[in-house]
Amino acid sequence: MKNKLIEHEIKYEGWQLAPHWIYKNFKIQGDAIVAFIGECEVKLSEMVDIEDVINNEPIYSKSMLSFISEQFNVGLVEGVFRQRLLICIIKEALERRGYKIRRNGDDLFFEDKKLTVSIATKSVNSILIHTGININSKGAPVKASGLASELGVSDIRDLAIEIMKNYSEEIDDIILASTKVRGV
């Protein structure tokens, strides 16, 4: 799986969670994950999570580290497994830095305040994952924590690269492991 840190800021508004967005914008074809920093504002009209729409819960973060991944030849249930794997890799990366993080499904919490947002969905030919980690929690519509504002993380870009590298290697290793066994 290919990965890339996007150096310029991008405001995540939900519409970017679309087939071939990574390929069209960054010329990365195939299974990939990209990370970028920017404001996050997902209005209900762009929400993929129907539960959030029903509960009238738009998403906002003044500054967020976002990951978008597109993976092909994968069903939605496997896509959700891969989303949860990404969440676990993020949790591990933060715990290696000394933070006590709690996971509940596809959400991470620091001191009982929401640190992440995440969704996995299926397009016509791929699964798409967006996971965002608050950097600055100010103005969030829920009790939230942020990498910089509450945790004091200063190496956001290094963290993003570490997460993408570990996630890509894990996915590649899982696929490789599936090729070394004989059927019974």
Short mmCIF file of N, CA, C and O in Angstrom, two decimals, residues 30-152:
data_model
loop_
_atom_site.label_atom_id
_atom_site.label_comp_id
_atom_site.label_asym_id
_atom_site.label_seq_id
_atom_site.Cartn_x
_atom_site.Cartn_y
_atom_site.Cartn_z
N GLY A 30 -4.01 2.90 -7.05
CA GLY A 30 -4.09 1.65 -6.30
C GLY A 30 -4.36 1.91 -4.82
O GLY A 30 -4.73 3.00 -4.41
N ASP A 31 -4.14 0.86 -4.04
CA ASP A 31 -4.37 0.96 -2.60
C ASP A 31 -3.44 2.02 -2.01
O ASP A 31 -2.23 1.97 -2.23
N ALA A 32 -4.01 2.97 -1.28
CA ALA A 32 -3.20 4.07 -0.77
C ALA A 32 -3.84 4.68 0.47
O ALA A 32 -5.04 4.55 0.71
N ILE A 33 -2.98 5.37 1.23
CA ILE A 33 -3.43 6.19 2.35
C ILE A 33 -2.65 7.49 2.29
O ILE A 33 -1.44 7.49 2.03
N VAL A 34 -3.36 8.60 2.46
CA VAL A 34 -2.71 9.91 2.52
C VAL A 34 -3.10 10.58 3.83
O VAL A 34 -4.14 10.29 4.40
N ALA A 35 -2.24 11.49 4.28
CA ALA A 35 -2.53 12.26 5.49
C ALA A 35 -2.31 13.73 5.17
O ALA A 35 -1.46 14.09 4.36
N PHE A 36 -3.11 14.56 5.82
CA PHE A 36 -2.98 16.00 5.66
C PHE A 36 -3.56 16.69 6.89
O PHE A 36 -4.32 16.10 7.65
N ILE A 37 -3.16 17.93 7.06
CA ILE A 37 -3.64 18.74 8.19
C ILE A 37 -4.52 19.85 7.64
O ILE A 37 -4.25 20.40 6.57
N GLY A 38 -5.56 20.18 8.39
CA GLY A 38 -6.43 21.28 8.00
C GLY A 38 -7.68 21.30 8.85
O GLY A 38 -7.93 20.39 9.64
N GLU A 39 -8.46 22.32 8.66
CA GLU A 39 -9.76 22.42 9.32
C GLU A 39 -10.63 21.27 8.82
O GLU A 39 -10.47 20.78 7.70
N CYS A 40 -11.57 20.86 9.66
CA CYS A 40 -12.53 19.82 9.28
C CYS A 40 -13.93 20.35 9.56
O CYS A 40 -14.22 20.77 10.69
N GLU A 41 -14.75 20.37 8.53
CA GLU A 41 -16.15 20.78 8.69
C GLU A 41 -17.00 19.95 7.75
O GLU A 41 -17.02 20.18 6.54
N VAL A 42 -17.67 18.95 8.32
CA VAL A 42 -18.53 18.07 7.53
C VAL A 42 -19.97 18.38 7.91
O VAL A 42 -20.41 18.08 9.02
N LYS A 43 -20.66 18.99 6.97
CA LYS A 43 -22.08 19.32 7.18
C LYS A 43 -22.92 18.07 6.97
O LYS A 43 -22.47 17.10 6.34
N LEU A 44 -24.12 18.08 7.49
CA LEU A 44 -24.99 16.90 7.41
C LEU A 44 -25.21 16.45 5.97
O LEU A 44 -25.31 15.25 5.71
N SER A 45 -25.23 17.37 5.02
CA SER A 45 -25.46 17.02 3.61
C SER A 45 -24.31 16.20 3.03
O SER A 45 -24.50 15.52 2.02
N GLU A 46 -23.14 16.25 3.64
CA GLU A 46 -21.97 15.49 3.16
C GLU A 46 -21.66 14.27 4.02
O GLU A 46 -20.72 13.54 3.74
N MET A 47 -22.46 14.04 5.06
CA MET A 47 -22.19 12.96 6.00
C MET A 47 -22.45 11.60 5.36
O MET A 47 -23.45 11.41 4.69
N VAL A 48 -21.55 10.67 5.62
CA VAL A 48 -21.70 9.28 5.19
C VAL A 48 -22.34 8.47 6.32
O VAL A 48 -23.08 7.52 6.06
N ASP A 49 -22.08 8.84 7.56
CA ASP A 49 -22.60 8.13 8.72
C ASP A 49 -24.05 8.54 8.96
O ASP A 49 -24.34 9.64 9.45
N ILE A 50 -24.96 7.66 8.60
CA ILE A 50 -26.39 7.96 8.70
C ILE A 50 -26.81 8.19 10.15
O ILE A 50 -27.67 9.03 10.43
N GLU A 51 -26.18 7.48 11.09
CA GLU A 51 -26.49 7.69 12.50
C GLU A 51 -26.22 9.13 12.91
O GLU A 51 -27.01 9.74 13.63
N ASP A 52 -25.10 9.70 12.45
CA ASP A 52 -24.78 11.10 12.75
C ASP A 52 -25.81 12.04 12.12
O ASP A 52 -26.16 13.07 12.71
N VAL A 53 -26.29 11.71 10.93
CA VAL A 53 -27.31 12.53 10.27
C VAL A 53 -28.60 12.49 11.09
O VAL A 53 -29.19 13.53 11.39
N ILE A 54 -29.03 11.30 11.46
CA ILE A 54 -30.26 11.14 12.24
C ILE A 54 -30.16 11.91 13.56
O ILE A 54 -31.11 12.55 14.00
N ASN A 55 -28.98 11.86 14.20
CA ASN A 55 -28.78 12.53 15.48
C ASN A 55 -28.40 14.01 15.33
O ASN A 55 -28.11 14.66 16.33
N ASN A 56 -28.39 14.49 14.08
CA ASN A 56 -28.06 15.90 13.81
C ASN A 56 -26.71 16.28 14.42
O ASN A 56 -26.59 17.23 15.19
N GLU A 57 -25.67 15.49 14.07
CA GLU A 57 -24.33 15.66 14.64
C GLU A 57 -23.30 15.93 13.55
O GLU A 57 -22.57 15.03 13.13
N PRO A 58 -23.23 17.18 13.07
CA PRO A 58 -22.18 17.51 12.11
C PRO A 58 -20.81 17.45 12.78
O PRO A 58 -20.72 17.41 14.01
N ILE A 59 -19.75 17.43 11.98
CA ILE A 59 -18.39 17.32 12.51
C ILE A 59 -17.66 18.63 12.29
O ILE A 59 -17.74 19.21 11.20
N TYR A 60 -16.96 19.08 13.32
CA TYR A 60 -16.12 20.27 13.17
C TYR A 60 -14.87 20.14 14.03
O TYR A 60 -14.94 19.70 15.17
N SER A 61 -13.75 20.55 13.45
CA SER A 61 -12.51 20.68 14.18
C SER A 61 -11.73 21.83 13.57
O SER A 61 -11.57 21.89 12.35
N LYS A 62 -11.27 22.73 14.40
CA LYS A 62 -10.49 23.88 13.93
C LYS A 62 -9.23 23.42 13.20
O LYS A 62 -8.81 24.01 12.21
N SER A 63 -8.63 22.33 13.70
CA SER A 63 -7.44 21.76 13.07
C SER A 63 -7.45 20.26 13.32
O SER A 63 -7.60 19.82 14.46
N MET A 64 -7.29 19.50 12.22
CA MET A 64 -7.37 18.04 12.31
C MET A 64 -6.29 17.41 11.44
O MET A 64 -5.97 17.92 10.37
N LEU A 65 -5.74 16.30 11.93
CA LEU A 65 -4.88 15.45 11.12
C LEU A 65 -5.81 14.41 10.50
O LEU A 65 -6.38 13.59 11.22
N SER A 66 -5.98 14.48 9.18
CA SER A 66 -6.89 13.56 8.49
C SER A 66 -6.11 12.52 7.71
O SER A 66 -5.06 12.80 7.13
N PHE A 67 -6.67 11.31 7.70
CA PHE A 67 -6.18 10.22 6.88
C PHE A 67 -7.32 9.80 5.96
O PHE A 67 -8.44 9.60 6.43
N ILE A 68 -7.03 9.69 4.68
CA ILE A 68 -7.99 9.11 3.74
C ILE A 68 -7.30 7.92 3.10
O ILE A 68 -6.16 8.02 2.64
N SER A 69 -8.01 6.80 3.07
CA SER A 69 -7.49 5.61 2.43
C SER A 69 -8.51 5.08 1.44
O SER A 69 -9.72 5.11 1.71
N GLU A 70 -8.01 4.65 0.28
CA GLU A 70 -8.85 3.94 -0.68
C GLU A 70 -8.18 2.60 -0.94
O GLU A 70 -6.97 2.53 -1.20
N GLN A 71 -8.99 1.53 -0.86
CA GLN A 71 -8.48 0.18 -1.04
C GLN A 71 -9.46 -0.59 -1.94
O GLN A 71 -10.66 -0.51 -1.74
N PHE A 72 -8.89 -1.29 -2.90
CA PHE A 72 -9.68 -1.96 -3.93
C PHE A 72 -9.83 -3.45 -3.64
O PHE A 72 -9.05 -4.04 -2.88
N ASN A 73 -10.84 -4.06 -4.26
CA ASN A 73 -11.10 -5.50 -4.15
C ASN A 73 -11.34 -5.93 -2.71
O ASN A 73 -10.92 -7.00 -2.29
N VAL A 74 -12.03 -5.08 -1.98
CA VAL A 74 -12.32 -5.32 -0.56
C VAL A 74 -13.81 -5.06 -0.33
O VAL A 74 -14.34 -4.05 -0.81
N GLY A 75 -14.47 -5.94 0.41
CA GLY A 75 -15.87 -5.72 0.77
C GLY A 75 -15.99 -4.77 1.95
O GLY A 75 -15.01 -4.45 2.63
N LEU A 76 -17.21 -4.33 2.22
CA LEU A 76 -17.43 -3.34 3.27
C LEU A 76 -17.07 -3.87 4.66
O LEU A 76 -16.46 -3.15 5.46
N VAL A 77 -17.41 -5.11 4.97
CA VAL A 77 -17.08 -5.64 6.30
C VAL A 77 -15.57 -5.67 6.48
O VAL A 77 -15.04 -5.24 7.51
N GLU A 78 -14.83 -6.14 5.47
CA GLU A 78 -13.37 -6.12 5.56
C GLU A 78 -12.87 -4.68 5.64
O GLU A 78 -11.89 -4.39 6.34
N GLY A 79 -13.54 -3.77 4.96
CA GLY A 79 -13.17 -2.36 5.06
C GLY A 79 -13.30 -1.82 6.47
O GLY A 79 -12.46 -1.05 6.94
N VAL A 80 -14.36 -2.23 7.16
CA VAL A 80 -14.54 -1.80 8.55
C VAL A 80 -13.46 -2.42 9.43
O VAL A 80 -12.93 -1.75 10.32
N PHE A 81 -13.10 -3.68 9.17
CA PHE A 81 -11.98 -4.28 9.90
C PHE A 81 -10.71 -3.46 9.70
O PHE A 81 -9.96 -3.19 10.63
N ARG A 82 -10.45 -3.05 8.45
CA ARG A 82 -9.26 -2.26 8.14
C ARG A 82 -9.32 -0.88 8.80
O ARG A 82 -8.30 -0.36 9.24
N GLN A 83 -10.51 -0.31 8.88
CA GLN A 83 -10.69 0.96 9.59
C GLN A 83 -10.33 0.79 11.07
O GLN A 83 -9.61 1.61 11.64
N ARG A 84 -10.82 -0.29 11.69
CA ARG A 84 -10.53 -0.55 13.10
C ARG A 84 -9.04 -0.80 13.31
O ARG A 84 -8.48 -0.39 14.33
N LEU A 85 -8.38 -1.45 12.33
CA LEU A 85 -6.95 -1.66 12.41
C LEU A 85 -6.22 -0.31 12.42
O LEU A 85 -5.30 -0.10 13.21
N LEU A 86 -6.65 0.61 11.57
CA LEU A 86 -6.05 1.94 11.54
C LEU A 86 -6.22 2.63 12.90
O LEU A 86 -5.27 3.22 13.43
N ILE A 87 -7.39 2.53 13.47
CA ILE A 87 -7.65 3.13 14.79
C ILE A 87 -6.71 2.52 15.84
O ILE A 87 -6.13 3.24 16.67
N CYS A 88 -6.53 1.20 15.81
CA CYS A 88 -5.63 0.54 16.77
C CYS A 88 -4.18 0.98 16.57
O CYS A 88 -3.44 1.16 17.54
N ILE A 89 -3.77 1.18 15.32
CA ILE A 89 -2.41 1.64 15.04
C ILE A 89 -2.21 3.06 15.55
O ILE A 89 -1.16 3.40 16.10
N ILE A 90 -3.22 3.91 15.41
CA ILE A 90 -3.15 5.28 15.95
C ILE A 90 -3.03 5.22 17.47
O ILE A 90 -2.20 5.92 18.07
N LYS A 91 -3.85 4.38 18.09
CA LYS A 91 -3.82 4.23 19.55
C LYS A 91 -2.42 3.79 20.00
O LYS A 91 -1.86 4.35 20.95
N GLU A 92 -1.85 2.80 19.32
CA GLU A 92 -0.51 2.32 19.67
C GLU A 92 0.54 3.42 19.53
O GLU A 92 1.42 3.56 20.38
N ALA A 93 0.45 4.20 18.46
CA ALA A 93 1.42 5.28 18.23
C ALA A 93 1.36 6.32 19.35
O ALA A 93 2.39 6.81 19.82
N LEU A 94 0.15 6.64 19.80
CA LEU A 94 0.00 7.62 20.88
C LEU A 94 0.44 7.02 22.22
O LEU A 94 1.05 7.72 23.03
N GLU A 95 0.16 5.75 22.44
CA GLU A 95 0.58 5.10 23.68
C GLU A 95 2.10 4.99 23.76
O GLU A 95 2.67 5.11 24.84
N ARG A 96 2.77 4.78 22.62
CA ARG A 96 4.25 4.76 22.61
C ARG A 96 4.80 6.12 23.03
O ARG A 96 5.91 6.22 23.54
N ARG A 97 4.02 7.18 22.82
CA ARG A 97 4.43 8.53 23.22
C ARG A 97 4.05 8.83 24.67
O ARG A 97 4.23 9.93 25.15
N GLY A 98 3.46 7.84 25.36
CA GLY A 98 3.17 7.98 26.78
C GLY A 98 1.76 8.41 27.14
O GLY A 98 1.48 8.67 28.30
N TYR A 99 0.84 8.46 26.16
CA TYR A 99 -0.53 8.90 26.44
C TYR A 99 -1.43 7.70 26.70
O TYR A 99 -1.31 6.67 26.04
N LYS A 100 -2.33 7.85 27.64
CA LYS A 100 -3.31 6.80 27.95
C LYS A 100 -4.55 7.08 27.10
O LYS A 100 -5.26 8.07 27.33
N ILE A 101 -4.78 6.23 26.13
CA ILE A 101 -5.86 6.40 25.16
C ILE A 101 -6.85 5.25 25.32
O ILE A 101 -6.46 4.09 25.48
N ARG A 102 -8.14 5.58 25.27
CA ARG A 102 -9.18 4.56 25.34
C ARG A 102 -9.84 4.44 23.97
O ARG A 102 -10.11 5.43 23.31
N ARG A 103 -10.07 3.19 23.55
CA ARG A 103 -10.77 2.93 22.29
C ARG A 103 -12.15 2.38 22.57
O ARG A 103 -12.32 1.51 23.43
N ASN A 104 -13.13 2.87 21.85
CA ASN A 104 -14.48 2.32 21.86
C ASN A 104 -14.89 2.20 20.40
O ASN A 104 -15.22 3.19 19.76
N GLY A 105 -14.83 0.98 19.87
CA GLY A 105 -15.15 0.77 18.46
C GLY A 105 -14.16 1.50 17.57
O GLY A 105 -12.96 1.27 17.64
N ASP A 106 -14.68 2.42 16.76
CA ASP A 106 -13.81 3.18 15.87
C ASP A 106 -13.50 4.58 16.39
O ASP A 106 -13.08 5.46 15.64
N ASP A 107 -13.70 4.79 17.68
CA ASP A 107 -13.42 6.09 18.31
C ASP A 107 -12.31 5.95 19.34
O ASP A 107 -12.25 4.97 20.08
N LEU A 108 -11.45 6.99 19.42
CA LEU A 108 -10.43 7.08 20.45
C LEU A 108 -10.75 8.25 21.37
O LEU A 108 -11.24 9.30 20.92
N PHE A 109 -10.44 8.07 22.66
CA PHE A 109 -10.71 9.09 23.67
C PHE A 109 -9.47 9.33 24.51
O PHE A 109 -8.73 8.40 24.82
N PHE A 110 -9.27 10.58 24.89
CA PHE A 110 -8.23 10.96 25.84
C PHE A 110 -8.94 11.68 26.97
O PHE A 110 -9.65 12.67 26.75
N GLU A 111 -8.78 11.16 28.18
CA GLU A 111 -9.46 11.70 29.37
C GLU A 111 -10.96 11.85 29.14
O GLU A 111 -11.57 12.87 29.44
N ASP A 112 -11.56 10.80 28.55
CA ASP A 112 -13.00 10.72 28.27
C ASP A 112 -13.51 11.81 27.34
O ASP A 112 -14.71 12.09 27.32
N LYS A 113 -12.63 12.42 26.58
CA LYS A 113 -13.04 13.38 25.56
C LYS A 113 -12.64 12.81 24.20
O LYS A 113 -11.56 12.24 24.04
N LYS A 114 -13.52 12.98 23.22
CA LYS A 114 -13.34 12.37 21.91
C LYS A 114 -12.14 12.97 21.18
O LYS A 114 -12.02 14.18 21.04
N LEU A 115 -11.26 12.09 20.73
CA LEU A 115 -10.04 12.51 20.04
C LEU A 115 -10.16 12.34 18.53
O LEU A 115 -9.54 13.08 17.77
N THR A 116 -10.97 11.38 18.08
CA THR A 116 -11.02 11.04 16.66
C THR A 116 -12.44 11.01 16.12
O THR A 116 -13.41 10.88 16.87
N VAL A 117 -12.51 11.08 14.79
CA VAL A 117 -13.72 10.73 14.04
C VAL A 117 -13.26 9.71 13.00
O VAL A 117 -12.11 9.75 12.55
N SER A 118 -14.15 8.80 12.62
CA SER A 118 -13.75 7.81 11.63
C SER A 118 -14.97 7.19 10.98
O SER A 118 -16.01 7.00 11.63
N ILE A 119 -14.83 6.89 9.68
CA ILE A 119 -15.90 6.23 8.93
C ILE A 119 -15.28 5.38 7.84
O ILE A 119 -14.23 5.71 7.30
N ALA A 120 -15.91 4.26 7.57
CA ALA A 120 -15.55 3.43 6.42
C ALA A 120 -16.81 3.25 5.60
O ALA A 120 -17.90 3.06 6.14
N THR A 121 -16.67 3.33 4.28
CA THR A 121 -17.81 3.15 3.39
C THR A 121 -17.35 2.45 2.13
O THR A 121 -16.16 2.26 1.91
N LYS A 122 -18.30 2.08 1.31
CA LYS A 122 -18.00 1.36 0.08
C LYS A 122 -18.42 2.21 -1.10
O LYS A 122 -19.50 2.78 -1.12
N SER A 123 -17.52 2.31 -2.08
CA SER A 123 -17.88 2.94 -3.35
C SER A 123 -18.17 1.82 -4.35
O SER A 123 -18.17 0.64 -3.99
N VAL A 124 -18.37 2.18 -5.58
CA VAL A 124 -18.66 1.19 -6.61
C VAL A 124 -17.52 0.17 -6.74
O VAL A 124 -17.76 -1.00 -6.97
N ASN A 125 -16.27 0.62 -6.56
CA ASN A 125 -15.15 -0.27 -6.82
C ASN A 125 -14.09 -0.31 -5.72
O ASN A 125 -13.02 -0.85 -5.91
N SER A 126 -14.38 0.28 -4.56
CA SER A 126 -13.37 0.33 -3.49
C SER A 126 -14.04 0.55 -2.15
O SER A 126 -15.23 0.82 -2.08
N ILE A 127 -13.23 0.44 -1.11
CA ILE A 127 -13.67 0.92 0.20
C ILE A 127 -12.90 2.20 0.47
O ILE A 127 -11.76 2.38 0.00
N LEU A 128 -13.54 3.08 1.19
CA LEU A 128 -12.97 4.38 1.52
C LEU A 128 -13.02 4.56 3.02
O LEU A 128 -14.03 4.25 3.66
N ILE A 129 -11.93 5.07 3.57
CA ILE A 129 -11.84 5.30 5.01
C ILE A 129 -11.39 6.74 5.23
O ILE A 129 -10.44 7.19 4.60
N HIS A 130 -12.08 7.44 6.11
CA HIS A 130 -11.57 8.72 6.62
C HIS A 130 -11.45 8.57 8.13
O HIS A 130 -12.38 8.14 8.80
N THR A 131 -10.29 8.91 8.64
CA THR A 131 -10.08 9.00 10.08
C THR A 131 -9.41 10.33 10.35
O THR A 131 -8.42 10.67 9.71
N GLY A 132 -9.97 11.08 11.28
CA GLY A 132 -9.40 12.36 11.66
C GLY A 132 -9.08 12.38 13.14
O GLY A 132 -9.84 11.85 13.96
N ILE A 133 -7.93 12.98 13.46
CA ILE A 133 -7.53 13.15 14.85
C ILE A 133 -7.50 14.65 15.12
O ILE A 133 -6.77 15.39 14.44
N ASN A 134 -8.28 15.09 16.09
CA ASN A 134 -8.27 16.52 16.43
C ASN A 134 -6.86 16.95 16.80
O ASN A 134 -6.18 16.27 17.57
N ILE A 135 -6.45 18.09 16.28
CA ILE A 135 -5.21 18.72 16.72
C ILE A 135 -5.56 19.80 17.73
O ILE A 135 -4.98 19.89 18.79
N ASN A 136 -6.55 20.60 17.38
CA ASN A 136 -7.06 21.65 18.26
C ASN A 136 -8.55 21.39 18.47
O ASN A 136 -9.31 21.41 17.51
N SER A 137 -8.96 21.17 19.69
CA SER A 137 -10.34 20.79 19.97
C SER A 137 -11.29 21.98 20.12
O SER A 137 -12.49 21.79 20.24
N LYS A 138 -10.76 23.19 20.08
CA LYS A 138 -11.59 24.37 20.27
C LYS A 138 -12.70 24.44 19.21
O LYS A 138 -12.44 24.29 18.02
N GLY A 139 -13.94 24.63 19.66
CA GLY A 139 -15.07 24.77 18.75
C GLY A 139 -15.72 23.47 18.33
O GLY A 139 -16.69 23.48 17.58
N ALA A 140 -15.21 22.33 18.80
CA ALA A 140 -15.82 21.04 18.45
C ALA A 140 -17.23 20.96 19.04
O ALA A 140 -17.46 21.45 20.15
N PRO A 141 -18.17 20.34 18.33
CA PRO A 141 -19.55 20.27 18.82
C PRO A 141 -19.78 19.25 19.94
O PRO A 141 -20.88 19.14 20.46
N VAL A 142 -18.74 18.49 20.29
CA VAL A 142 -18.82 17.52 21.38
C VAL A 142 -17.64 17.76 22.32
O VAL A 142 -16.71 18.49 21.98
N LYS A 143 -17.66 17.11 23.50
CA LYS A 143 -16.49 17.18 24.39
C LYS A 143 -15.34 16.48 23.69
O LYS A 143 -15.39 15.28 23.46
N ALA A 144 -14.32 17.27 23.32
CA ALA A 144 -13.25 16.73 22.50
C ALA A 144 -11.89 17.06 23.08
O ALA A 144 -11.73 18.01 23.85
N SER A 145 -10.91 16.26 22.70
CA SER A 145 -9.52 16.52 23.03
C SER A 145 -8.74 16.63 21.73
O SER A 145 -9.20 16.18 20.68
N GLY A 146 -7.56 17.26 21.80
CA GLY A 146 -6.75 17.45 20.61
C GLY A 146 -5.31 17.09 20.85
O GLY A 146 -4.81 17.20 21.98
N LEU A 147 -4.64 16.68 19.78
CA LEU A 147 -3.23 16.29 19.87
C LEU A 147 -2.38 17.41 20.46
O LEU A 147 -1.56 17.17 21.33
N ALA A 148 -2.57 18.64 19.96
CA ALA A 148 -1.76 19.76 20.44
C ALA A 148 -2.41 20.41 21.66
O ALA A 148 -1.73 20.70 22.65
N SER A 149 -3.72 20.63 21.60
CA SER A 149 -4.39 21.41 22.64
C SER A 149 -4.47 20.70 23.99
O SER A 149 -4.33 21.34 25.03
N GLU A 150 -4.66 19.40 24.03
CA GLU A 150 -4.74 18.68 25.31
C GLU A 150 -3.57 17.73 25.55
O GLU A 150 -3.09 17.61 26.66
N LEU A 151 -3.11 17.04 24.50
CA LEU A 151 -2.04 16.07 24.70
C LEU A 151 -0.66 16.72 24.63
O LEU A 151 0.30 16.18 25.17
N GLY A 152 -0.54 17.85 23.95
CA GLY A 152 0.76 18.50 23.83
C GLY A 152 1.69 17.86 22.81
O GLY A 152 2.91 18.04 22.88
#
